[in-house]
XYZ file of C-alpha atoms in Angstrom:
594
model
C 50.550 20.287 -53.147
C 50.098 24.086 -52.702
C 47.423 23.486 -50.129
C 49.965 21.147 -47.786
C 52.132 23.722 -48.480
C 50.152 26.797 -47.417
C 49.450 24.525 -44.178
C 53.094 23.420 -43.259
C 53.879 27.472 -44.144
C 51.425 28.640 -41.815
C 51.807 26.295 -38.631
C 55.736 27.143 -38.877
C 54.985 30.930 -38.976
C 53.209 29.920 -35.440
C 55.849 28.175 -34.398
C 58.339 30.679 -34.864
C 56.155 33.305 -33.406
C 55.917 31.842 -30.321
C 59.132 30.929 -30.197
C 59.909 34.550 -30.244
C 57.361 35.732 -27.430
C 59.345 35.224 -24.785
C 62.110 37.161 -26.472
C 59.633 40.008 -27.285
C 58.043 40.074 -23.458
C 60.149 40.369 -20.692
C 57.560 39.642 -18.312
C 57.677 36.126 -19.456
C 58.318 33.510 -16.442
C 60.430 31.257 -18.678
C 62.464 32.324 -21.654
C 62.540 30.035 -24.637
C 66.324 28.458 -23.954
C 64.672 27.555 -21.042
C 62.812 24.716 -22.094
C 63.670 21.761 -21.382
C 61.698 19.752 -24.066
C 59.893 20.176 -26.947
C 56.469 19.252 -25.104
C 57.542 21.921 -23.056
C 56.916 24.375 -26.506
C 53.968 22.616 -27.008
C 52.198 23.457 -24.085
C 53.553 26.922 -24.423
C 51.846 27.057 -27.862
C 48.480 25.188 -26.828
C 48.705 27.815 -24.040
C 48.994 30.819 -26.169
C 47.403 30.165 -29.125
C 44.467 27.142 -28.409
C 43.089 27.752 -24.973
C 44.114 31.877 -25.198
C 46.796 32.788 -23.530
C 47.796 33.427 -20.046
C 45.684 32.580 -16.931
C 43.397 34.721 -14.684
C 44.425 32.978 -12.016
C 46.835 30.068 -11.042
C 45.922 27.664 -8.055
C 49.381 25.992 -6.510
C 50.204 23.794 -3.917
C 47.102 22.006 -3.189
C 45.965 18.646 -2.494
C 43.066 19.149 -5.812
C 40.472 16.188 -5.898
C 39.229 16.544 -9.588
C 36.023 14.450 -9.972
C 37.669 12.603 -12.833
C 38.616 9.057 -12.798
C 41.059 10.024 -15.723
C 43.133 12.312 -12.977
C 41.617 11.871 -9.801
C 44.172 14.364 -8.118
C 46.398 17.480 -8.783
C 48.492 19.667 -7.290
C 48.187 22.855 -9.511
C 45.424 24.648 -11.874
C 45.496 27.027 -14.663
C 42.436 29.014 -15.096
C 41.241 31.595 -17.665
C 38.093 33.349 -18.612
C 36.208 31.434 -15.858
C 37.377 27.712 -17.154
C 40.260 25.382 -16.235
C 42.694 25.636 -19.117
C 45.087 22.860 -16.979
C 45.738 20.690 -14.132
C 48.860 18.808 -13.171
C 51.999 19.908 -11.238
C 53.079 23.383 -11.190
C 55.691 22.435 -14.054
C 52.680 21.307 -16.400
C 50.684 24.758 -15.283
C 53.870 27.516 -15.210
C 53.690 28.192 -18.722
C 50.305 29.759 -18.301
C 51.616 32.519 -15.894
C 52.022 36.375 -17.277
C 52.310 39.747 -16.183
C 48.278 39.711 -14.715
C 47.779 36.489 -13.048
C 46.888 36.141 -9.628
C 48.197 32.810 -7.899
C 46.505 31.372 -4.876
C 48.779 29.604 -3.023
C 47.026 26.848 -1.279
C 49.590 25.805 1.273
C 48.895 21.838 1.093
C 44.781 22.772 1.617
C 42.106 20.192 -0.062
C 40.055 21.573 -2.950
C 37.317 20.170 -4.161
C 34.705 20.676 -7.136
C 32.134 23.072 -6.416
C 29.309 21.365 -4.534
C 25.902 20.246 -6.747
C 23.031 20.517 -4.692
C 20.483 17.807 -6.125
C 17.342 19.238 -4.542
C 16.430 22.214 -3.065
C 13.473 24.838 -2.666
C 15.959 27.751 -3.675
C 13.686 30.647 -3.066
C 11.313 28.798 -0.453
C 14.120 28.705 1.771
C 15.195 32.317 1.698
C 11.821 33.213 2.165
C 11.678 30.464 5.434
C 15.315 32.417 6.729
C 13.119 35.176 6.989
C 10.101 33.723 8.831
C 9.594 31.666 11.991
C 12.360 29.074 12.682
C 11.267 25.818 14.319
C 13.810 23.301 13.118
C 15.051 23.239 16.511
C 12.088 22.878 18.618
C 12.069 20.022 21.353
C 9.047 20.530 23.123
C 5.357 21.883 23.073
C 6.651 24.932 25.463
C 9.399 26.262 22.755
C 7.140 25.586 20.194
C 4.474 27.890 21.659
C 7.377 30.072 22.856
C 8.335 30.868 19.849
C 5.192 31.634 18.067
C 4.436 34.082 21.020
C 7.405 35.963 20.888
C 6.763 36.159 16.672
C 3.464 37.213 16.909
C 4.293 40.291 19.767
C 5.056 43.161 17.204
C 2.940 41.790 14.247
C -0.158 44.049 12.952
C -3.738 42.314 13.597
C -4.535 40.373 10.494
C -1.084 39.689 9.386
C -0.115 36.087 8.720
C 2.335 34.692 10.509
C 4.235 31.935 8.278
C 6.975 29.932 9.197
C 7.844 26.286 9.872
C 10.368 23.463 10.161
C 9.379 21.986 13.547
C 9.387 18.004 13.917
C 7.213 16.617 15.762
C 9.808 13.477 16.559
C 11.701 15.545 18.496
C 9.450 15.724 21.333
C 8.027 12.243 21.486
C 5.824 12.389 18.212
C 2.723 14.409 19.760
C 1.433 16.451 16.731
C 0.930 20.112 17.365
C -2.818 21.350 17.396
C -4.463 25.020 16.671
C -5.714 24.534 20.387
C -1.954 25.101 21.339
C -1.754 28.587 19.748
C -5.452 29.845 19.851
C -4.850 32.014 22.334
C -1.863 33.348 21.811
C -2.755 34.107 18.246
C -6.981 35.543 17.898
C -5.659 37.897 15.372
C -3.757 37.183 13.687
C -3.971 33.892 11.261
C -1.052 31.308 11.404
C 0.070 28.534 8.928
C 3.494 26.350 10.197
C 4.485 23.483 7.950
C 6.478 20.495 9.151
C 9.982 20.414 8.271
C 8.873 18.090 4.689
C 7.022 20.321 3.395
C 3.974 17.633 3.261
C 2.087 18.942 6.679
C 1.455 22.003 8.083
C -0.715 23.628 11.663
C -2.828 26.018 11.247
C -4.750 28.249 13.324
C -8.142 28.297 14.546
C -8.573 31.736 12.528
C -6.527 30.352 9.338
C -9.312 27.582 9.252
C -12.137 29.936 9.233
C -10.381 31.998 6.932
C -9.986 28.890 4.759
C -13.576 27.698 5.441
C -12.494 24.744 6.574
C -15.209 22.796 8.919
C -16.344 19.592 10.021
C -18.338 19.311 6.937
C -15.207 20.521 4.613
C -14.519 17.145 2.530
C -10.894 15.924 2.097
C -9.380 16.968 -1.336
C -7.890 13.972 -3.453
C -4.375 13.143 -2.462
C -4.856 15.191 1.143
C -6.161 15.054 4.473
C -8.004 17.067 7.226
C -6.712 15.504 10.669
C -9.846 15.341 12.669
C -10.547 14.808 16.203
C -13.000 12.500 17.525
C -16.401 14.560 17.061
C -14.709 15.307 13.436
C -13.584 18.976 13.981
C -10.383 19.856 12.349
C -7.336 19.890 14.616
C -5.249 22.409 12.802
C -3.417 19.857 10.632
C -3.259 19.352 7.082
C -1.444 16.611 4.762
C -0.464 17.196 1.374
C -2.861 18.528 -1.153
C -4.850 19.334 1.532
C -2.546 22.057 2.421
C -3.985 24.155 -0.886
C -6.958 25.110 1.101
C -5.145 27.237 3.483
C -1.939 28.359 1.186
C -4.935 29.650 -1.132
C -5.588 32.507 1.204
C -2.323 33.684 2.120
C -1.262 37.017 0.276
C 1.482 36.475 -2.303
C 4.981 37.399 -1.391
C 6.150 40.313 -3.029
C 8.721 40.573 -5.835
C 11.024 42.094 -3.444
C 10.629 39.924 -0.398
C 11.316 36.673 -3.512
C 14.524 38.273 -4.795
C 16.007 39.417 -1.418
C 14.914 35.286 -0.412
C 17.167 34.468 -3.884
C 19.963 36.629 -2.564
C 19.806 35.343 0.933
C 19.776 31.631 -0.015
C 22.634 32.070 -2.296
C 24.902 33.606 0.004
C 24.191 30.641 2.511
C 25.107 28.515 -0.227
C 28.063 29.538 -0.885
C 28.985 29.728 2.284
C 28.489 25.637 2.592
C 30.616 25.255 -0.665
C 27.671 24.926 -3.090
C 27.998 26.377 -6.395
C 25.104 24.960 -8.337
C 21.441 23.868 -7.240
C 18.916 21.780 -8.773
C 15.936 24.145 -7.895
C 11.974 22.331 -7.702
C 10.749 25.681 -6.950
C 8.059 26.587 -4.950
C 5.834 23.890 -5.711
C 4.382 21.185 -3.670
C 1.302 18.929 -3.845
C -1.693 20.852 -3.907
C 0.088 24.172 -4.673
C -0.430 26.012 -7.798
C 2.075 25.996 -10.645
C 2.460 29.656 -11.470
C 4.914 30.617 -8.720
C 7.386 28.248 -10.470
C 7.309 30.666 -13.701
C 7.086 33.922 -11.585
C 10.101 33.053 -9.821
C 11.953 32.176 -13.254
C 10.881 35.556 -14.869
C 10.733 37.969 -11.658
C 13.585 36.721 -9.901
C 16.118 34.756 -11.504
C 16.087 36.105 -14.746
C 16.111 39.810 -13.373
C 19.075 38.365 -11.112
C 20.716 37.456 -13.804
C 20.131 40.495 -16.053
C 21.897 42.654 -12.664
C 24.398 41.121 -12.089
C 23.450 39.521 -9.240
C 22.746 35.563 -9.967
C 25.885 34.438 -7.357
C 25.272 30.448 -7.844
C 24.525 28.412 -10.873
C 20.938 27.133 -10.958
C 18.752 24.108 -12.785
C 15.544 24.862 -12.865
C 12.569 22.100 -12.605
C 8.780 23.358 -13.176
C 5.494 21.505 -12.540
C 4.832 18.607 -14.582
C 1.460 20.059 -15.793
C 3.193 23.122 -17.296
C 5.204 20.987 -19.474
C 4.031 21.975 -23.136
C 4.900 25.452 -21.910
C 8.568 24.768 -20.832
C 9.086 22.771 -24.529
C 8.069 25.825 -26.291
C 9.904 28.245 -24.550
C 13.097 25.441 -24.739
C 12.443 25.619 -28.496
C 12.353 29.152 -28.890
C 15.433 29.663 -26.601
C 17.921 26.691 -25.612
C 18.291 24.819 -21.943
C 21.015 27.072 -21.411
C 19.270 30.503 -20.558
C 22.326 31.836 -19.660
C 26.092 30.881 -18.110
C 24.185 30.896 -14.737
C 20.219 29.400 -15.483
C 19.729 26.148 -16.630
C 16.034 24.907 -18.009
C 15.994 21.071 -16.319
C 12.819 19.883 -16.478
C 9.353 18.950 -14.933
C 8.737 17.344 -11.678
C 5.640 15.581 -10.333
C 4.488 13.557 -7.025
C 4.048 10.393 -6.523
C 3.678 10.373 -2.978
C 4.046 12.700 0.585
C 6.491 11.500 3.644
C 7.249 9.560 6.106
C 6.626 11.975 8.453
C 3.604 13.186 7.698
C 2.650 9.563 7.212
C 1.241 9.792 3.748
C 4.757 7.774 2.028
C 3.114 4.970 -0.251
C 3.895 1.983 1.301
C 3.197 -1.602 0.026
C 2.312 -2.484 3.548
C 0.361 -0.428 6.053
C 2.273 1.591 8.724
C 2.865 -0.148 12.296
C 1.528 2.310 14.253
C -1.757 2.983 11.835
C -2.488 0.189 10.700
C -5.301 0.944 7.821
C -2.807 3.521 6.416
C -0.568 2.553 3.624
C -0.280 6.509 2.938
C -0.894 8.703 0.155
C -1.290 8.048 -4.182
C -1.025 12.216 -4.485
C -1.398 11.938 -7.814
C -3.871 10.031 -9.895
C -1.423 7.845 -11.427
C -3.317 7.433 -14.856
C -2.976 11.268 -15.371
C 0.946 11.088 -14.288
C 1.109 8.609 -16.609
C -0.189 10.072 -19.275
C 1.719 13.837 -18.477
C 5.357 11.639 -17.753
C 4.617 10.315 -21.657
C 3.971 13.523 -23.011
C 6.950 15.449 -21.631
C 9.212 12.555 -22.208
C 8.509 12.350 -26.178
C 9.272 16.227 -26.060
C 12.390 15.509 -25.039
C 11.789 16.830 -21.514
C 13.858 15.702 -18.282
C 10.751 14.158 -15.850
C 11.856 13.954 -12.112
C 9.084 12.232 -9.792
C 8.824 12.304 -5.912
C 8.668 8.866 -4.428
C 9.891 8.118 -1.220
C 7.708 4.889 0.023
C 8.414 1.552 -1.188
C 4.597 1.357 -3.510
C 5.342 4.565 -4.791
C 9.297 3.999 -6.434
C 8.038 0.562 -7.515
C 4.846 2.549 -8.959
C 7.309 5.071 -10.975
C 10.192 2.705 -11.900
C 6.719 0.950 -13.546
C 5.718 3.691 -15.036
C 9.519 4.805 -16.583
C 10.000 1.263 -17.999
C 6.351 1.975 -19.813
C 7.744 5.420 -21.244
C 11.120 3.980 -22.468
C 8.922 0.815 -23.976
C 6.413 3.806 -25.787
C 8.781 6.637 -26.925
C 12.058 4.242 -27.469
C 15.665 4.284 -26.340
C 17.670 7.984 -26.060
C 19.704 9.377 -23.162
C 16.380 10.317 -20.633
C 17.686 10.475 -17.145
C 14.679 10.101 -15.561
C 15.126 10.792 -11.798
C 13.441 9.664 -8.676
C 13.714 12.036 -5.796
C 14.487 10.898 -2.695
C 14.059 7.344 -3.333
C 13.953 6.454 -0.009
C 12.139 3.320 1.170
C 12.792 0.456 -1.022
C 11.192 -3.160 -1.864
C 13.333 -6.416 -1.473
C 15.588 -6.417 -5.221
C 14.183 -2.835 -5.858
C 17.451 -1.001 -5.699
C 18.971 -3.417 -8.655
C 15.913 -1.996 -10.907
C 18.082 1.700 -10.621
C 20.857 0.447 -12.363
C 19.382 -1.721 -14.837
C 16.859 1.053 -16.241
C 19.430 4.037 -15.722
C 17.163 5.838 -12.897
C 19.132 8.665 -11.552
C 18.415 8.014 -7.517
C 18.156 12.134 -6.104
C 18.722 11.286 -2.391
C 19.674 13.264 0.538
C 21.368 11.624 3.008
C 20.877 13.972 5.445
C 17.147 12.841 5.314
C 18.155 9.747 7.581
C 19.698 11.709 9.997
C 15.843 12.712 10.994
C 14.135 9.340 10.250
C 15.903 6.827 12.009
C 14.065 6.312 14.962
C 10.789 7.614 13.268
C 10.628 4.836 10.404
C 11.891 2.234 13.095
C 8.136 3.494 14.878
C 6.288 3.428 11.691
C 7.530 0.712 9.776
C 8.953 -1.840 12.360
C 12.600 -2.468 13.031
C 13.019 -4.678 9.919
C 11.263 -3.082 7.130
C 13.168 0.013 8.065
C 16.603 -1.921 8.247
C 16.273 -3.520 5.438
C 14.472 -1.104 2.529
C 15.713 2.568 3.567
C 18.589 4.515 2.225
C 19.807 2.037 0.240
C 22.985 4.105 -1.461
C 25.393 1.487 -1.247
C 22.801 -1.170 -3.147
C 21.755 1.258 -5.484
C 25.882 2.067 -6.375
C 26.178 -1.724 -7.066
C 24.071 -1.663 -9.264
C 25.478 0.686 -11.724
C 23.087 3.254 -10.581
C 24.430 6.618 -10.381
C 23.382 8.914 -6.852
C 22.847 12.618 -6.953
C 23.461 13.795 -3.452
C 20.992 17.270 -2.124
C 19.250 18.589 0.815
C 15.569 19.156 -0.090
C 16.875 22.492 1.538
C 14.898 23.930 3.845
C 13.661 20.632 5.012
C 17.686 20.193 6.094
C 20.462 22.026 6.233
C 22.227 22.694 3.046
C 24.983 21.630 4.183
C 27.373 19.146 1.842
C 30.507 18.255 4.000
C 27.993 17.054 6.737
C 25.839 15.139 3.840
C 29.463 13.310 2.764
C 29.775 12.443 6.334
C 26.402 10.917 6.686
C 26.535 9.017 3.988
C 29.813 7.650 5.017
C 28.530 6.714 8.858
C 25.163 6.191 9.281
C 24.984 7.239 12.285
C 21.640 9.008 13.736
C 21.841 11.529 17.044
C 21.839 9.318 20.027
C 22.830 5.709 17.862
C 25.569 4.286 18.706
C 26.338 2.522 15.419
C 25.363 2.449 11.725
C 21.863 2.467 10.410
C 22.693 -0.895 8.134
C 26.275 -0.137 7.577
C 26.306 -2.416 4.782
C 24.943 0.600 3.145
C 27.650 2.818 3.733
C 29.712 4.941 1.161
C 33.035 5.496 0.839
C 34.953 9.262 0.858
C 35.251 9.371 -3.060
C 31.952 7.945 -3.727
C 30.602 10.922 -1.101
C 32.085 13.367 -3.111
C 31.109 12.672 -6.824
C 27.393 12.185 -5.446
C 27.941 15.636 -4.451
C 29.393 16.543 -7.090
C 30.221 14.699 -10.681
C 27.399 12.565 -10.769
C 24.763 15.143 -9.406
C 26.058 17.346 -12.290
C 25.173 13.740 -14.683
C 21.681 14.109 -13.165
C 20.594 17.226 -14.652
C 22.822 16.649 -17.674
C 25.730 19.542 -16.301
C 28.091 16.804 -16.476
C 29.559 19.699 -19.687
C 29.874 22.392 -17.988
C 30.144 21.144 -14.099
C 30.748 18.472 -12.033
C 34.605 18.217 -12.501
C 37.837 19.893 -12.816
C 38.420 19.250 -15.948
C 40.271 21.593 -18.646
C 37.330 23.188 -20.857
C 34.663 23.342 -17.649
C 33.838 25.871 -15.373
C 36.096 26.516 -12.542
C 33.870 26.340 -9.798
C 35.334 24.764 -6.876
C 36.041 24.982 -3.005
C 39.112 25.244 -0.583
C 38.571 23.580 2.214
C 40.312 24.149 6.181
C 42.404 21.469 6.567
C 45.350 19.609 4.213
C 44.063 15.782 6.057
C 42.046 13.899 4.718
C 41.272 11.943 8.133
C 40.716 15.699 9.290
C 37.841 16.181 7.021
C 36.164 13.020 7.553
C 35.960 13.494 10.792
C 32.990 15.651 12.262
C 32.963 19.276 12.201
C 36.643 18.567 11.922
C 37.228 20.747 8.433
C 34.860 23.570 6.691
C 34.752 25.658 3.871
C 37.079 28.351 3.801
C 36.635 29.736 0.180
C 34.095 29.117 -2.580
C 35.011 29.813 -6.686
C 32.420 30.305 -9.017
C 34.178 31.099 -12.568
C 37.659 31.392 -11.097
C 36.288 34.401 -8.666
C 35.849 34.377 -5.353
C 32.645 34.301 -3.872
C 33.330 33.358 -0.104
C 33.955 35.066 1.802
C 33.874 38.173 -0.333
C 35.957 40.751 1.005
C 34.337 43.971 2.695
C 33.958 46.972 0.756
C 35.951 50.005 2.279
């Protein structure tokens, strides 16, 4: 009895309290004999006392899509210490004003969760900003043009690195070292294709490199050879190793001014969190991976200056390394670095033409692709990381190699039992007959960037044949019905990063120069867009806590975009980012120091 007591004594002596705050500060927006119900005093009290008082800042007037089926929409949001403490109307959210909140008034503007980027190379791409751009090249001219005009200033024996030309866009020719010998004797060049899975080099690179006619190709990699068996300039996949091997590391400085450069241009597209694979692709060694976690991101984070939120994957082979320094610390390095997991390769790209296929390519027709990876060791690694509890992510983008690694997960589940895994495919891209239904019924997150297609339309159509490409690529819509869940990215810098376009991609279908939908059967709707972009993608790398949503208790990151219509922002280019939250602050546009 004197315990009930004690209780009942103490919760009225809150009650009555708060009942006399108001009373006590002026500055209070509604006085108690103001209420006009008890659950009015309730959330007054839950305010005060259980989520800790007044708000930071108060977002009104908005058209808020949440993320969360259990209130898709809002109007208002209370936020404190860089989390939602409410959404609902600006009756529900009042309560939580005081003397030093800031209220953004949103005039009838959309806001959305901040945007999860799925897959990206974080400090790759700021190093790429940096380098030669040839994303945009159309023909053999502007491709030389443009590694003449880099070269002019550069110091003999400098490397010149760069990339992101396409070889599609000018009728599929693939650039040679011939077509930059001369405009390059001194200086030695190395260009990869916009995936990241082939790259040009020079003539001077490959001596450098000692690659000859006699050089043998490495497992999972090729030397493209001409017809008395000298090397061209190209190499595929792990081949790439021999010439990356020779360039001079980047320097600390040059990685974290990359880090700072990336993360401003994500911010500026909305994106708040990135699911980061590092700088690690077949072939490459695994160390950068861990430099960049200790040089860059945790010294960004120790300054101040980590602006995004970001999940970091390392090389499958270093897994034993990232369990023990999981166990010694905790997934959560900090409010802004995540530990994810390990990631591996199944296969290269379509592209590049090294995609595991089950059937050869049209247009080559003893190539089926590239196994990158001898599967027995994958195997083995993909058990070993999984029983540590590790998250395992696996490239696969032709059909052979997802039906190789769906295989392979059943086998893990079957040896190490039943838990919640989340093994993820990346890209996922090419798909056999009644493959897409295997997603949902093993619980495969499907990491897919729909941007992807937007470059591969008319090249698959070449490579595979009109129906194989029709029928097994991109499959989102088939891989939603069957209760699998979609993390939208960019594999930025292979494309933009670049959401709101991604949403609008996946919702049309529609390549440059098409007229109508690649299979638009397969098309998404605008809320299914969204939570691949951003609830779900947070489910992927199990952020689903913290991110993902607005949600009272998670993080308020989330973006404002230009225009109140929802017609408006489907449409393209129509509507843009005009302000990006991390933690309740803004972080774009920042406003100029005076």
């Amino acid at each position: 009895m004197s315990v009930w007591w004690v209780t009942v004594s103490a919760t009225l002596a809150i009650l009555l309290s708060m009942a006399s705050l108001p009373l006590l500060k002026n500055n209070t927006i509604h006085n108690y004999t103001n209420f006009s119900s008890f659950s009015n005093f309730l959330n007054l009290f839950r305010s005060k006392i259980i989520l800790g008082g007044v708000a930071d800042l108060i977002v009104t007037n908005g058209t808020i899509f949440t993320s969360d089926d259990s209130l898709p929409f809002a109007q208002s949001m209370a936020i404190r210490n860089g989390r939602i403490i409410r959404l609902g109307n600006y009756s529900s959210i009042q309560h939580f004003a005081g003397s030093g909140t800031q209220e953004l008034n949103l005039e009838g503007k959309i806001v959305v969760p901040g945007f999860i980027d799925s897959h990206v190379h974080l400090i790759f791409g700021g190093l790429q900003m940096a380098r030669v751009e040839l994303r945009d090249v159309k023909s053999k001219y502007h491709f030389v043009n443009k590694v003449k005009e880099a070269v002019t200033n550069m110091k003999q024996g400098s490397w010149l690195l760069g990339g992101g030309w396409n070889n599609d866009f000018w009728g599929g020719e693939l650039p040679m070292a011939s077509w930059i010998d001369d405009i390059t004797p001194y200086n030695p060049v190395w260009l990869s294709r916009m995936d990241g899975h082939m790259g040009l080099a020079n003539s001077l690179a490959l001596k450098i490199a000692g690659i000859s006619k006699y050089t043998l190709d490495p497992d999972g990699g090729a030397i493209i050879r001409n017809s008395t068996g000298e090397a061209t300039g190209l190499l595929i996949d792990s081949a790439v190793k021999l010439v990356i091997s020779c360039i001079p590391e980047v320097s600390v400085d040059e990685r974290r001014e990359a880090l700072l450069r990336a993360s401003k241009l994500a911010l500026r597209r909305g994106v708040t969190t990135v699911v980061d694979f590092g700088r690690y692709f077949p072939g490459s060694p695994t160390e950068p991976s861990w430099e960049d976690f200790s040089d860059v991101y945790t010294w960004a984070d120790s300054v101040g200056k980590m602006l995004i939120r970001v999940c970091l994957f390392f090389p499958i082979e270093t897994w034993a390394r990232l369990y023990d320094f999981i166990i010694e610390a905790a997934p959560k390095h900090s409010e802004k670095i995540y530990l994810g997991g390990v990631k591996a390769f199944a296969d290269g790209s379509l592209g590049s033409s090294s995609a595991l296929f089950q059937e050869p390519y049209v247009d080559e027709p003893h190539n089926y692709g590239l196994e990158v990876e001898d599967m027995t060791s994958l195997h083995s690694m993909t058990v070993s990381a999984d029983k540590a509890g590790l998250q395992v992510a696996i490239h696969a983008i032709g059909d052979r190699a997802n039906a190789l690694i769906l295989d392979m997960y059943a086998s893990v589940v079957s040896q190490n039992g039943l838990r919640d895994r989340r093994l993820r495919i990346e890209h996922a891209q090419h798909l056999l007959p009644g493959m897409a239904s295997r997603f949902g019924q093993q619980a495969i997150i499907a990491s897919v960037q729909p941007d992807h297609m937007l470059d591969d339309a008319d090249s698959a159509i070449k490579k595979l044949g009109f129906e194989r490409a029709t029928k097994g690529s991109y499959l989102f819509q088939s891989l939603l019905a069957s209760g699998a869940k979609l993390a939208f990215g960019s594999d930025w810098p292979v494309a933009d990063i670049n959401p709101l376009r991604g949403i609008r991609t996946a919702m049309r279908r529609i390549p440059p120069g098409w007229q109508e939908a690649w299979s638009s059967s397969e098309c998404m709707n605008l809320s299914d867009a969204l939570k691949a972009y951003t609830i779900w993608a947070a489910h992927g790398c199990f952020l689903d806590k913290d991110v993902g949503s607005l949600y009272p208790g998670k993080l308020a990151d989330f973006v404002v975009l230009s225009t109140d219509s929802w017609d408006q922002f489907t449409r393209e280019e129509s509507a843009f980012v005009e302000a990006t939250y991390v933690g309740g602050i803004k972080a774009f546009p920042l406003i100029p120091r005076l």
